[in-house]
PDB file of C-alpha atoms in Angstrom:
ATOM      1  CA  THR A   1     -21.683 -25.661 -35.645  1.00  0.00           C
ATOM      2  CA  TYR A   2     -23.743 -25.150 -38.608  1.00  0.00           C
ATOM      3  CA  SER A   3     -24.782 -22.180 -40.456  1.00  0.00           C
ATOM      4  CA  ALA A   4     -27.479 -22.026 -43.128  1.00  0.00           C
ATOM      5  CA  GLU A   5     -30.546 -19.922 -44.321  1.00  0.00           C
ATOM      6  CA  ARG A   6     -32.598 -23.019 -44.178  1.00  0.00           C
ATOM      7  CA  ALA A   7     -32.492 -26.706 -42.630  1.00  0.00           C
ATOM      8  CA  PHE A   8     -34.723 -29.492 -42.760  1.00  0.00           C
ATOM      9  CA  VAL A   9     -34.765 -32.053 -40.114  1.00  0.00           C
ATOM     10  CA  ALA A  10     -36.603 -35.118 -40.226  1.00  0.00           C
ATOM     11  CA  ILE A  11     -36.747 -37.290 -36.852  1.00  0.00           C
ATOM     12  CA  GLY A  12     -39.022 -40.217 -35.863  1.00  0.00           C
ATOM     13  CA  ARG A  13     -40.212 -41.450 -39.492  1.00  0.00           C
ATOM     14  CA  ARG A  14     -41.861 -44.429 -39.697  1.00  0.00           C
ATOM     15  CA  ALA A  15     -43.612 -46.143 -42.954  1.00  0.00           C
ATOM     16  CA  ASP A  16     -47.167 -45.154 -43.543  1.00  0.00           C
ATOM     17  CA  THR A  17     -48.642 -48.624 -44.277  1.00  0.00           C
ATOM     18  CA  ALA A  18     -51.921 -48.025 -41.764  1.00  0.00           C
ATOM     19  CA  ARG A  19     -54.475 -47.496 -44.286  1.00  0.00           C
ATOM     20  CA  LEU A  20     -53.222 -50.206 -46.841  1.00  0.00           C
ATOM     21  CA  GLY A  21     -55.527 -52.923 -45.464  1.00  0.00           C
ATOM     22  CA  LEU A  22     -52.407 -55.174 -44.918  1.00  0.00           C
ATOM     23  CA  GLU A  23     -53.631 -57.131 -41.806  1.00  0.00           C
ATOM     24  CA  GLU A  24     -56.657 -58.352 -44.286  1.00  0.00           C
ATOM     25  CA  LEU A  25     -54.037 -59.929 -46.397  1.00  0.00           C
ATOM     26  CA  GLY A  26     -52.233 -61.626 -43.748  1.00  0.00           C
ATOM     27  CA  LEU A  27     -49.528 -59.119 -43.003  1.00  0.00           C
ATOM     28  CA  ALA A  28     -48.495 -57.466 -39.926  1.00  0.00           C
ATOM     29  CA  PRO A  29     -46.625 -54.064 -39.917  1.00  0.00           C
ATOM     30  CA  ASP A  30     -44.300 -53.686 -37.306  1.00  0.00           C
ATOM     31  CA  PRO A  31     -46.283 -51.266 -34.763  1.00  0.00           C
ATOM     32  CA  ARG A  32     -42.798 -49.115 -34.286  1.00  0.00           C
ATOM     33  CA  THR A  33     -41.755 -48.624 -38.002  1.00  0.00           C
ATOM     34  CA  GLY A  34     -44.492 -49.485 -39.972  1.00  0.00           C
ATOM     35  CA  ALA A  35     -42.787 -51.732 -41.963  1.00  0.00           C
ATOM     36  CA  LEU A  36     -43.398 -55.263 -43.162  1.00  0.00           C
ATOM     37  CA  GLN A  37     -40.735 -58.372 -42.369  1.00  0.00           C
ATOM     38  CA  VAL A  38     -38.936 -59.283 -45.691  1.00  0.00           C
ATOM     39  CA  ASP A  39     -36.509 -61.736 -46.660  1.00  0.00           C
ATOM     40  CA  ALA A  40     -33.347 -60.740 -48.877  1.00  0.00           C
ATOM     41  CA  GLN A  41     -35.680 -60.771 -52.171  1.00  0.00           C
ATOM     42  CA  LEU A  42     -38.061 -58.477 -50.430  1.00  0.00           C
ATOM     43  CA  ARG A  43     -41.031 -60.801 -50.155  1.00  0.00           C
ATOM     44  CA  THR A  44     -43.443 -60.769 -47.391  1.00  0.00           C
ATOM     45  CA  GLY A  45     -44.958 -63.516 -45.652  1.00  0.00           C
ATOM     46  CA  VAL A  46     -47.615 -63.704 -48.430  1.00  0.00           C
ATOM     47  CA  ASP A  47     -46.946 -65.414 -51.828  1.00  0.00           C
ATOM     48  CA  GLY A  48     -46.848 -62.986 -54.352  1.00  0.00           C
ATOM     49  CA  ILE A  49     -46.301 -59.789 -52.127  1.00  0.00           C
ATOM     50  CA  TYR A  50     -43.345 -57.824 -52.168  1.00  0.00           C
ATOM     51  CA  ALA A  51     -42.090 -54.774 -50.202  1.00  0.00           C
ATOM     52  CA  CYS A  52     -39.851 -52.080 -50.877  1.00  0.00           C
ATOM     53  CA  GLY A  53     -38.829 -48.703 -49.693  1.00  0.00           C
ATOM     54  CA  ASP A  54     -40.378 -47.471 -46.517  1.00  0.00           C
ATOM     55  CA  ALA A  55     -42.575 -50.559 -46.383  1.00  0.00           C
ATOM     56  CA  ALA A  56     -39.486 -52.814 -46.316  1.00  0.00           C
ATOM     57  CA  GLY A  57     -37.917 -50.774 -43.392  1.00  0.00           C
ATOM     58  CA  PRO A  58     -35.124 -48.427 -42.693  1.00  0.00           C
ATOM     59  CA  PRO A  59     -33.057 -46.830 -43.477  1.00  0.00           C
ATOM     60  CA  PHE A  60     -35.847 -44.488 -45.249  1.00  0.00           C
ATOM     61  CA  LEU A  61     -33.898 -43.446 -48.062  1.00  0.00           C
ATOM     62  CA  GLN A  62     -34.996 -42.359 -51.722  1.00  0.00           C
ATOM     63  CA  SER A  63     -32.122 -44.064 -53.221  1.00  0.00           C
ATOM     64  CA  LYS A  64     -32.875 -47.271 -51.418  1.00  0.00           C
ATOM     65  CA  ALA A  65     -36.645 -47.353 -52.261  1.00  0.00           C
ATOM     66  CA  ILE A  66     -35.604 -46.982 -56.211  1.00  0.00           C
ATOM     67  CA  ALA A  67     -33.232 -49.853 -55.988  1.00  0.00           C
ATOM     68  CA  GLU A  68     -35.428 -52.090 -53.969  1.00  0.00           C
ATOM     69  CA  GLY A  69     -38.528 -51.395 -56.048  1.00  0.00           C
ATOM     70  CA  TRP A  70     -36.340 -52.289 -59.252  1.00  0.00           C
ATOM     71  CA  ARG A  71     -35.232 -55.171 -57.555  1.00  0.00           C
ATOM     72  CA  ALA A  72     -38.898 -56.399 -56.436  1.00  0.00           C
ATOM     73  CA  GLY A  73     -39.960 -55.767 -60.073  1.00  0.00           C
ATOM     74  CA  ARG A  74     -37.149 -58.155 -61.697  1.00  0.00           C
ATOM     75  CA  LEU A  75     -37.810 -61.006 -59.069  1.00  0.00           C
ATOM     76  CA  ALA A  76     -41.506 -61.067 -59.058  1.00  0.00           C
TER      77      ALA A  76
END
C-alpha cells in the first residue's frame, strides 16, 4: 500500500529519435525502443557518431544520460 497526495508513473517509455533523420545517416533505431545500437564506448555503426542517454537504450534514467554524455564526450 502506498499513500500520497500525488504520484507520477511513467510506463512504456521509448527514445524520441524519429525526427532526427538517423536513417539518412545509415542508422536504424530499434523499432520497439527507438534506441540506437552502441558498443561499450557508445559508438554507433557510423564513424564519428556516438549515442547516449535515451538514444543509447534503456534504462531511461537521467543519471545514466549524464554519465554517458560525459563519457562519449571524453571518448570522441
